Amino acid sequence: MLVDSHCHLDFPDFSDERDAVVARAVAAGVRRMVTISTRVKRFPSILEIAESHAEVYCSVGTHPHNAAEETDVTTEELVHLSQHPKVVAIGEAGLDYFYDRAPRDAQATGFRRHIAAARETGLPLVIHSRDADADMAAILEDETGKGAFPFILHCFSSGRGLAETGVKLGGYVSFSGILTFKKSDELRKIARNVPRDRLLVETDAPYLAPQPFRGKRNEPAYVAYTAMVLAETIGVEAGELSAITTDNFFRLFRKMPRPNGRSG
Ligand SMILES: [Zn+2]
Ligand SMILES: [Zn+2]
């Protein structure tokens, strides 16, 4: 059994065949998917997808790209919306200095509100960080100092220092299809240094399809390809890697019931 800890099933890329995409994932052994919120405004459509598939759960939050559009989203609102049984995480929130689509101060303010919601609910915060290593590390240190909160550095593509800071502060590190790209030697080196009990895999579908699908639309079934490369990278069998990442997943996303037996 595998789990896709991060995908975007609400994106229009999937609107024609969402049911088929979920079915292909389940057929490939991906028994749980978390579809990740990027706008609280659109949360109802995410929730609807989670409610219509037993294998799909969701998060609630504002992506840093959309931080300026949702400056009115409070910690209280996030906490309130997260009470639905299908909501298992807060986010994705964080800092994206590569695209800089929202002013940096709006990104940081929104991010800290999401941190407060994660701390209050105990739900893991899904963190998006791109080209923002120093500020991300500083905020994580500062906020953890006020009180620990569970988190995951999703689609990890930052430097070694941020991975180390994340692990030191109790966080998990999730690898996407980027890990399978030829040029990702440095990233594979970082993955080898992450403690095994902090490793996760994800697709970030529809983006970042792993090899051999690079450049095509990604989907949750393909998380198996990233898992295969991660297994090779850290030197374990594929089955052991599935067990490691799935155990980690259910420890972190603790609100989600673990499926029993072969179905469910
Ligand atoms: Zn992201
Ligand atoms: Zn995402």
PDB file of C-alpha atoms and ligand atoms in Angstrom:
ATOM      1  CA  MET A   1       0.000   0.000   0.000  1.00  0.00           C
ATOM      2  CA  LEU A   2       1.127   3.509  -0.905  1.00  0.00           C
ATOM      3  CA  VAL A   3      -0.264   6.916  -0.033  1.00  0.00           C
ATOM      4  CA  ASP A   4      -0.180  10.139  -2.049  1.00  0.00           C
ATOM      5  CA  SER A   5       0.239  12.773   0.639  1.00  0.00           C
ATOM      6  CA  HIS A   6      -0.243  15.705  -1.750  1.00  0.00           C
ATOM      7  CA  CYS A   7      -2.262  16.121  -4.932  1.00  0.00           C
ATOM      8  CA  HIS A   8      -4.693  18.626  -6.446  1.00  0.00           C
ATOM      9  CA  LEU A   9      -7.700  16.651  -7.636  1.00  0.00           C
ATOM     10  CA  ASP A  10      -9.842  19.799  -7.888  1.00  0.00           C
ATOM     11  CA  PHE A  11      -7.695  21.264 -10.668  1.00  0.00           C
ATOM     12  CA  PRO A  12      -9.389  21.470 -14.079  1.00  0.00           C
ATOM     13  CA  ASP A  13      -6.760  19.044 -15.449  1.00  0.00           C
ATOM     14  CA  PHE A  14      -8.797  16.262 -13.849  1.00  0.00           C
ATOM     15  CA  SER A  15     -12.344  17.500 -14.352  1.00  0.00           C
ATOM     16  CA  ASP A  16     -13.109  15.120 -17.241  1.00  0.00           C
ATOM     17  CA  GLU A  17     -12.097  11.952 -15.474  1.00  0.00           C
ATOM     18  CA  ARG A  18     -11.658  12.489 -11.757  1.00  0.00           C
ATOM     19  CA  ASP A  19     -13.326   9.190 -10.864  1.00  0.00           C
ATOM     20  CA  ALA A  20     -11.086   7.306 -13.295  1.00  0.00           C
ATOM     21  CA  VAL A  21      -7.968   9.000 -11.881  1.00  0.00           C
ATOM     22  CA  VAL A  22      -8.899   7.933  -8.349  1.00  0.00           C
ATOM     23  CA  ALA A  23      -9.721   4.412  -9.562  1.00  0.00           C
ATOM     24  CA  ARG A  24      -6.356   4.087 -11.335  1.00  0.00           C
ATOM     25  CA  ALA A  25      -4.580   5.171  -8.165  1.00  0.00           C
ATOM     26  CA  VAL A  26      -6.424   2.602  -6.059  1.00  0.00           C
ATOM     27  CA  ALA A  27      -5.681  -0.084  -8.680  1.00  0.00           C
ATOM     28  CA  ALA A  28      -1.989   0.856  -8.437  1.00  0.00           C
ATOM     29  CA  GLY A  29      -2.068   0.310  -4.652  1.00  0.00           C
ATOM     30  CA  VAL A  30      -2.410   3.996  -3.707  1.00  0.00           C
ATOM     31  CA  ARG A  31      -5.084   3.530  -1.096  1.00  0.00           C
ATOM     32  CA  ARG A  32      -5.196   7.054   0.315  1.00  0.00           C
ATOM     33  CA  MET A  33      -4.841  10.493  -1.298  1.00  0.00           C
ATOM     34  CA  VAL A  34      -4.878  13.940   0.266  1.00  0.00           C
ATOM     35  CA  THR A  35      -6.204  16.588  -2.101  1.00  0.00           C
ATOM     36  CA  ILE A  36      -4.692  19.869  -1.017  1.00  0.00           C
ATOM     37  CA  SER A  37      -6.480  23.199  -0.707  1.00  0.00           C
ATOM     38  CA  THR A  38      -4.939  26.262  -2.372  1.00  0.00           C
ATOM     39  CA  ARG A  39      -7.795  28.716  -1.701  1.00  0.00           C
ATOM     40  CA  VAL A  40     -10.144  28.685   1.267  1.00  0.00           C
ATOM     41  CA  LYS A  41     -12.657  30.317  -1.083  1.00  0.00           C
ATOM     42  CA  ARG A  42     -12.711  27.112  -3.109  1.00  0.00           C
ATOM     43  CA  PHE A  43     -12.751  24.797  -0.111  1.00  0.00           C
ATOM     44  CA  PRO A  44     -16.350  23.610  -0.748  1.00  0.00           C
ATOM     45  CA  SER A  45     -15.331  22.054  -4.081  1.00  0.00           C
ATOM     46  CA  ILE A  46     -12.366  20.260  -2.464  1.00  0.00           C
ATOM     47  CA  LEU A  47     -14.570  18.957   0.317  1.00  0.00           C
ATOM     48  CA  GLU A  48     -17.069  17.688  -2.228  1.00  0.00           C
ATOM     49  CA  ILE A  49     -14.348  15.630  -3.929  1.00  0.00           C
ATOM     50  CA  ALA A  50     -13.208  14.198  -0.583  1.00  0.00           C
ATOM     51  CA  GLU A  51     -16.766  13.383   0.395  1.00  0.00           C
ATOM     52  CA  SER A  52     -17.474  11.535  -2.836  1.00  0.00           C
ATOM     53  CA  HIS A  53     -14.439   9.197  -2.628  1.00  0.00           C
ATOM     54  CA  ALA A  54     -13.695   6.951   0.351  1.00  0.00           C
ATOM     55  CA  GLU A  55      -9.950   7.027  -0.494  1.00  0.00           C
ATOM     56  CA  VAL A  56      -9.676  10.822  -0.701  1.00  0.00           C
ATOM     57  CA  TYR A  57      -9.189  13.201   2.228  1.00  0.00           C
ATOM     58  CA  CYS A  58      -8.362  16.901   2.080  1.00  0.00           C
ATOM     59  CA  SER A  59      -6.722  19.905   3.697  1.00  0.00           C
ATOM     60  CA  VAL A  60      -7.865  23.482   4.188  1.00  0.00           C
ATOM     61  CA  GLY A  61      -5.707  26.522   3.538  1.00  0.00           C
ATOM     62  CA  THR A  62      -4.340  29.225   1.250  1.00  0.00           C
ATOM     63  CA  HIS A  63      -1.351  28.657  -1.048  1.00  0.00           C
ATOM     64  CA  PRO A  64       1.297  31.411  -0.773  1.00  0.00           C
ATOM     65  CA  HIS A  65       0.523  32.381  -4.399  1.00  0.00           C
ATOM     66  CA  ASN A  66      -2.985  33.331  -3.271  1.00  0.00           C
ATOM     67  CA  ALA A  67      -2.021  34.898   0.067  1.00  0.00           C
ATOM     68  CA  ALA A  68      -2.883  38.449  -1.039  1.00  0.00           C
ATOM     69  CA  GLU A  69      -6.383  37.349  -2.113  1.00  0.00           C
ATOM     70  CA  GLU A  70      -7.126  35.754   1.242  1.00  0.00           C
ATOM     71  CA  THR A  71      -5.730  38.138   3.840  1.00  0.00           C
ATOM     72  CA  ASP A  72      -9.130  37.940   5.555  1.00  0.00           C
ATOM     73  CA  VAL A  73      -8.818  34.205   6.306  1.00  0.00           C
ATOM     74  CA  THR A  74      -8.259  33.928  10.050  1.00  0.00           C
ATOM     75  CA  THR A  75      -6.829  31.166  12.206  1.00  0.00           C
ATOM     76  CA  GLU A  76     -10.310  30.741  13.715  1.00  0.00           C
ATOM     77  CA  GLU A  77     -11.829  30.135  10.286  1.00  0.00           C
ATOM     78  CA  LEU A  78      -9.183  27.530   9.433  1.00  0.00           C
ATOM     79  CA  VAL A  79      -9.726  25.781  12.760  1.00  0.00           C
ATOM     80  CA  HIS A  80     -13.483  25.845  12.248  1.00  0.00           C
ATOM     81  CA  LEU A  81     -13.349  24.416   8.700  1.00  0.00           C
ATOM     82  CA  SER A  82     -10.847  21.746   9.746  1.00  0.00           C
ATOM     83  CA  GLN A  83     -13.390  20.153  12.048  1.00  0.00           C
ATOM     84  CA  HIS A  84     -15.024  18.268   9.171  1.00  0.00           C
ATOM     85  CA  PRO A  85     -14.097  14.542   9.423  1.00  0.00           C
ATOM     86  CA  LYS A  86     -12.588  14.527   5.921  1.00  0.00           C
ATOM     87  CA  VAL A  87     -10.165  17.378   6.683  1.00  0.00           C
ATOM     88  CA  VAL A  88      -6.872  15.909   7.876  1.00  0.00           C
ATOM     89  CA  ALA A  89      -4.386  18.772   7.401  1.00  0.00           C
ATOM     90  CA  ILE A  90      -3.913  22.549   7.281  1.00  0.00           C
ATOM     91  CA  GLY A  91      -2.420  24.199   4.185  1.00  0.00           C
ATOM     92  CA  GLU A  92      -0.784  24.335   1.860  1.00  0.00           C
ATOM     93  CA  ALA A  93       0.744  27.548   3.106  1.00  0.00           C
ATOM     94  CA  GLY A  94       4.260  28.925   3.170  1.00  0.00           C
ATOM     95  CA  LEU A  95       6.630  31.094   1.172  1.00  0.00           C
ATOM     96  CA  ASP A  96       7.276  31.098  -2.565  1.00  0.00           C
ATOM     97  CA  TYR A  97      10.004  33.571  -3.542  1.00  0.00           C
ATOM     98  CA  PHE A  98      10.541  31.920  -6.919  1.00  0.00           C
ATOM     99  CA  TYR A  99       7.275  33.213  -8.391  1.00  0.00           C
ATOM    100  CA  ASP A 100       6.631  35.984  -5.828  1.00  0.00           C
ATOM    101  CA  ARG A 101       2.975  36.026  -6.899  1.00  0.00           C
ATOM    102  CA  ALA A 102       1.923  37.593  -3.591  1.00  0.00           C
ATOM    103  CA  PRO A 103       3.853  40.217  -1.594  1.00  0.00           C
ATOM    104  CA  ARG A 104       6.237  38.492   0.805  1.00  0.00           C
ATOM    105  CA  ASP A 105       4.742  40.048   3.915  1.00  0.00           C
ATOM    106  CA  ALA A 106       1.272  38.756   2.939  1.00  0.00           C
ATOM    107  CA  GLN A 107       2.752  35.278   2.435  1.00  0.00           C
ATOM    108  CA  ALA A 108       4.408  35.359   5.862  1.00  0.00           C
ATOM    109  CA  THR A 109       1.307  36.675   7.647  1.00  0.00           C
ATOM    110  CA  GLY A 110      -0.886  33.995   6.090  1.00  0.00           C
ATOM    111  CA  PHE A 111       1.705  31.339   6.838  1.00  0.00           C
ATOM    112  CA  ARG A 112       1.815  32.227  10.541  1.00  0.00           C
ATOM    113  CA  ARG A 113      -1.994  32.057  10.759  1.00  0.00           C
ATOM    114  CA  HIS A 114      -1.866  28.554   9.298  1.00  0.00           C
ATOM    115  CA  ILE A 115       0.834  27.596  11.799  1.00  0.00           C
ATOM    116  CA  ALA A 116      -1.409  28.774  14.630  1.00  0.00           C
ATOM    117  CA  ALA A 117      -4.249  26.630  13.232  1.00  0.00           C
ATOM    118  CA  ALA A 118      -1.977  23.572  13.048  1.00  0.00           C
ATOM    119  CA  ARG A 119      -0.798  24.152  16.619  1.00  0.00           C
ATOM    120  CA  GLU A 120      -4.343  24.520  17.884  1.00  0.00           C
ATOM    121  CA  THR A 121      -5.824  21.522  16.041  1.00  0.00           C
ATOM    122  CA  GLY A 122      -2.816  19.193  16.088  1.00  0.00           C
ATOM    123  CA  LEU A 123      -3.356  18.639  12.358  1.00  0.00           C
ATOM    124  CA  PRO A 124      -0.193  18.619  10.245  1.00  0.00           C
ATOM    125  CA  LEU A 125       0.636  21.824   8.362  1.00  0.00           C
ATOM    126  CA  VAL A 126       1.473  21.225   4.699  1.00  0.00           C
ATOM    127  CA  ILE A 127       4.279  23.682   3.969  1.00  0.00           C
ATOM    128  CA  HIS A 128       5.134  24.992   0.511  1.00  0.00           C
ATOM    129  CA  SER A 129       8.609  26.548   0.384  1.00  0.00           C
ATOM    130  CA  ARG A 130      10.435  27.631  -2.728  1.00  0.00           C
ATOM    131  CA  ASP A 131      13.603  29.757  -2.885  1.00  0.00           C
ATOM    132  CA  ALA A 132      12.854  30.962   0.626  1.00  0.00           C
ATOM    133  CA  ASP A 133      15.147  28.781   2.756  1.00  0.00           C
ATOM    134  CA  ALA A 134      16.421  31.424   5.181  1.00  0.00           C
ATOM    135  CA  ASP A 135      13.054  33.056   5.907  1.00  0.00           C
ATOM    136  CA  MET A 136      11.332  29.666   6.105  1.00  0.00           C
ATOM    137  CA  ALA A 137      13.869  28.353   8.622  1.00  0.00           C
ATOM    138  CA  ALA A 138      13.595  31.555  10.677  1.00  0.00           C
ATOM    139  CA  ILE A 139       9.782  31.398  10.853  1.00  0.00           C
ATOM    140  CA  LEU A 140       9.818  27.684  11.709  1.00  0.00           C
ATOM    141  CA  GLU A 141      12.335  28.268  14.520  1.00  0.00           C
ATOM    142  CA  ASP A 142      10.421  31.266  15.827  1.00  0.00           C
ATOM    143  CA  GLU A 143       6.988  29.604  15.737  1.00  0.00           C
ATOM    144  CA  THR A 144       8.195  26.294  17.160  1.00  0.00           C
ATOM    145  CA  GLY A 145       9.607  28.339  20.034  1.00  0.00           C
ATOM    146  CA  LYS A 146       6.037  29.475  20.811  1.00  0.00           C
ATOM    147  CA  GLY A 147       4.775  25.883  20.798  1.00  0.00           C
ATOM    148  CA  ALA A 148       5.419  22.830  18.652  1.00  0.00           C
ATOM    149  CA  PHE A 149       3.139  21.957  15.727  1.00  0.00           C
ATOM    150  CA  PRO A 150       3.265  19.018  13.296  1.00  0.00           C
ATOM    151  CA  PHE A 151       4.391  19.862   9.764  1.00  0.00           C
ATOM    152  CA  ILE A 152       5.563  18.523   6.466  1.00  0.00           C
ATOM    153  CA  LEU A 153       7.929  20.217   4.022  1.00  0.00           C
ATOM    154  CA  HIS A 154       6.073  19.203   0.877  1.00  0.00           C
ATOM    155  CA  CYS A 155       7.593  18.669  -2.583  1.00  0.00           C
ATOM    156  CA  PHE A 156      10.987  19.231  -1.019  1.00  0.00           C
ATOM    157  CA  SER A 157      13.281  21.071  -3.417  1.00  0.00           C
ATOM    158  CA  SER A 158      15.135  23.390  -1.035  1.00  0.00           C
ATOM    159  CA  GLY A 159      18.666  23.162   0.325  1.00  0.00           C
ATOM    160  CA  ARG A 160      20.116  20.697   2.784  1.00  0.00           C
ATOM    161  CA  GLY A 161      20.031  23.262   5.616  1.00  0.00           C
ATOM    162  CA  LEU A 162      16.254  23.621   5.474  1.00  0.00           C
ATOM    163  CA  ALA A 163      15.774  19.839   5.481  1.00  0.00           C
ATOM    164  CA  GLU A 164      17.975  19.626   8.595  1.00  0.00           C
ATOM    165  CA  THR A 165      16.117  22.452  10.326  1.00  0.00           C
ATOM    166  CA  GLY A 166      12.776  20.821   9.495  1.00  0.00           C
ATOM    167  CA  VAL A 167      13.850  17.466  10.884  1.00  0.00           C
ATOM    168  CA  LYS A 168      15.367  19.070  13.986  1.00  0.00           C
ATOM    169  CA  LEU A 169      12.062  20.808  14.698  1.00  0.00           C
ATOM    170  CA  GLY A 170      10.132  17.547  14.387  1.00  0.00           C
ATOM    171  CA  GLY A 171       8.948  17.946  10.777  1.00  0.00           C
ATOM    172  CA  TYR A 172       8.578  15.459   7.931  1.00  0.00           C
ATOM    173  CA  VAL A 173      10.079  15.797   4.456  1.00  0.00           C
ATOM    174  CA  SER A 174       8.050  14.759   1.406  1.00  0.00           C
ATOM    175  CA  PHE A 175       9.566  14.001  -1.985  1.00  0.00           C
ATOM    176  CA  SER A 176       7.816  14.385  -5.331  1.00  0.00           C
ATOM    177  CA  GLY A 177       8.652  13.374  -8.906  1.00  0.00           C
ATOM    178  CA  ILE A 178      11.575  15.827  -8.857  1.00  0.00           C
ATOM    179  CA  LEU A 179      13.478  13.099  -7.005  1.00  0.00           C
ATOM    180  CA  THR A 180      13.365  10.933 -10.150  1.00  0.00           C
ATOM    181  CA  PHE A 181      14.852  13.541 -12.485  1.00  0.00           C
ATOM    182  CA  LYS A 182      18.320  12.882 -13.792  1.00  0.00           C
ATOM    183  CA  LYS A 183      19.763  16.145 -12.501  1.00  0.00           C
ATOM    184  CA  SER A 184      18.447  15.694  -8.950  1.00  0.00           C
ATOM    185  CA  ASP A 185      21.622  14.192  -7.451  1.00  0.00           C
ATOM    186  CA  GLU A 186      21.784  16.825  -4.718  1.00  0.00           C
ATOM    187  CA  LEU A 187      18.141  16.174  -3.783  1.00  0.00           C
ATOM    188  CA  ARG A 188      18.774  12.417  -3.593  1.00  0.00           C
ATOM    189  CA  LYS A 189      21.734  13.147  -1.317  1.00  0.00           C
ATOM    190  CA  ILE A 190      19.438  15.181   0.947  1.00  0.00           C
ATOM    191  CA  ALA A 191      16.873  12.338   0.943  1.00  0.00           C
ATOM    192  CA  ARG A 192      19.544   9.905   2.140  1.00  0.00           C
ATOM    193  CA  ASN A 193      20.152  12.138   5.164  1.00  0.00           C
ATOM    194  CA  VAL A 194      16.522  12.432   6.235  1.00  0.00           C
ATOM    195  CA  PRO A 195      15.779   9.985   9.077  1.00  0.00           C
ATOM    196  CA  ARG A 196      13.628   7.133   7.769  1.00  0.00           C
ATOM    197  CA  ASP A 197      10.829   7.880  10.181  1.00  0.00           C
ATOM    198  CA  ARG A 198      10.383  11.356   8.614  1.00  0.00           C
ATOM    199  CA  LEU A 199      10.152  10.420   4.918  1.00  0.00           C
ATOM    200  CA  LEU A 200       7.037  10.807   2.798  1.00  0.00           C
ATOM    201  CA  VAL A 201       6.183  10.602  -0.896  1.00  0.00           C
ATOM    202  CA  GLU A 202       3.694  12.595  -2.953  1.00  0.00           C
ATOM    203  CA  THR A 203       2.832  13.464  -6.531  1.00  0.00           C
ATOM    204  CA  ASP A 204       1.785  17.158  -6.355  1.00  0.00           C
ATOM    205  CA  ALA A 205      -0.350  16.081  -9.344  1.00  0.00           C
ATOM    206  CA  PRO A 206      -1.160  17.422 -11.892  1.00  0.00           C
ATOM    207  CA  TYR A 207       2.381  18.878 -11.717  1.00  0.00           C
ATOM    208  CA  LEU A 208       5.821  17.276 -11.706  1.00  0.00           C
ATOM    209  CA  ALA A 209       5.194  13.836 -13.155  1.00  0.00           C
ATOM    210  CA  PRO A 210       8.037  11.467 -12.245  1.00  0.00           C
ATOM    211  CA  GLN A 211      10.143   9.681 -14.792  1.00  0.00           C
ATOM    212  CA  PRO A 212       9.179   8.086 -17.183  1.00  0.00           C
ATOM    213  CA  PHE A 213       6.233  10.521 -17.478  1.00  0.00           C
ATOM    214  CA  ARG A 214       8.140  13.777 -17.033  1.00  0.00           C
ATOM    215  CA  GLY A 215       6.403  16.670 -18.810  1.00  0.00           C
ATOM    216  CA  LYS A 216       3.034  14.881 -18.965  1.00  0.00           C
ATOM    217  CA  ARG A 217       0.100  15.389 -16.652  1.00  0.00           C
ATOM    218  CA  ASN A 218       0.808  13.745 -13.317  1.00  0.00           C
ATOM    219  CA  GLU A 219      -1.717  11.679 -11.336  1.00  0.00           C
ATOM    220  CA  PRO A 220      -1.729   9.941  -7.927  1.00  0.00           C
ATOM    221  CA  ALA A 221      -1.086   6.456  -9.412  1.00  0.00           C
ATOM    222  CA  TYR A 222       2.399   7.653 -10.396  1.00  0.00           C
ATOM    223  CA  VAL A 223       3.519   8.089  -6.780  1.00  0.00           C
ATOM    224  CA  ALA A 224       4.764   4.496  -7.135  1.00  0.00           C
ATOM    225  CA  TYR A 225       7.541   5.709  -9.475  1.00  0.00           C
ATOM    226  CA  THR A 226       8.803   8.261  -6.981  1.00  0.00           C
ATOM    227  CA  ALA A 227       8.605   5.637  -4.229  1.00  0.00           C
ATOM    228  CA  MET A 228      10.707   3.285  -6.361  1.00  0.00           C
ATOM    229  CA  VAL A 229      13.456   5.887  -6.768  1.00  0.00           C
ATOM    230  CA  LEU A 230      13.323   6.814  -3.082  1.00  0.00           C
ATOM    231  CA  ALA A 231      13.735   3.114  -2.189  1.00  0.00           C
ATOM    232  CA  GLU A 232      16.770   2.863  -4.458  1.00  0.00           C
ATOM    233  CA  THR A 233      18.140   6.135  -3.075  1.00  0.00           C
ATOM    234  CA  ILE A 234      18.051   5.059   0.562  1.00  0.00           C
ATOM    235  CA  GLY A 235      18.883   1.431  -0.195  1.00  0.00           C
ATOM    236  CA  VAL A 236      15.756  -0.476   0.818  1.00  0.00           C
ATOM    237  CA  GLU A 237      13.378  -2.819  -1.026  1.00  0.00           C
ATOM    238  CA  ALA A 238      10.256  -1.301  -2.585  1.00  0.00           C
ATOM    239  CA  GLY A 239       8.011  -3.107  -0.092  1.00  0.00           C
ATOM    240  CA  GLU A 240       9.954  -1.770   2.855  1.00  0.00           C
ATOM    241  CA  LEU A 241       9.812   1.757   1.467  1.00  0.00           C
ATOM    242  CA  SER A 242       6.007   1.513   1.143  1.00  0.00           C
ATOM    243  CA  ALA A 243       5.785   0.318   4.738  1.00  0.00           C
ATOM    244  CA  ILE A 244       8.061   3.120   5.994  1.00  0.00           C
ATOM    245  CA  THR A 245       6.302   5.969   4.170  1.00  0.00           C
ATOM    246  CA  THR A 246       2.815   4.626   4.895  1.00  0.00           C
ATOM    247  CA  ASP A 247       3.548   4.249   8.631  1.00  0.00           C
ATOM    248  CA  ASN A 248       4.979   7.768   8.653  1.00  0.00           C
ATOM    249  CA  PHE A 249       1.930   9.064   6.835  1.00  0.00           C
ATOM    250  CA  PHE A 250      -0.589   7.656   9.318  1.00  0.00           C
ATOM    251  CA  ARG A 251       1.512   8.802  12.295  1.00  0.00           C
ATOM    252  CA  LEU A 252       1.502  12.353  10.933  1.00  0.00           C
ATOM    253  CA  PHE A 253      -2.015  12.526   9.419  1.00  0.00           C
ATOM    254  CA  ARG A 254      -3.330  10.981  12.593  1.00  0.00           C
ATOM    255  CA  LYS A 255      -6.936  12.052  12.108  1.00  0.00           C
ATOM    256  CA  MET A 256      -7.220   9.751   9.089  1.00  0.00           C
ATOM    257  CA  PRO A 257      -8.295   6.200   9.941  1.00  0.00           C
ATOM    258  CA  ARG A 258      -5.904   3.586   8.649  1.00  0.00           C
ATOM    259  CA  PRO A 259      -7.629   1.196   6.246  1.00  0.00           C
ATOM    260  CA  ASN A 260      -7.771  -2.413   7.433  1.00  0.00           C
ATOM    261  CA  GLY A 261      -7.278  -5.501   5.292  1.00  0.00           C
ATOM    262  CA  ARG A 262      -7.175  -5.438   1.532  1.00  0.00           C
ATOM    263  CA  SER A 263     -10.164  -3.233   0.839  1.00  0.00           C
ATOM    264  CA  GLY A 264     -11.574  -0.097   2.423  1.00  0.00           C
TER     265      GLY A 264
HETATM  266 ZN    ZN B   1       3.185  23.407  -3.100  1.00  0.00          ZN
HETATM  267 ZN    ZN B   2       0.486  21.598  -4.024  1.00  0.00          ZN
END
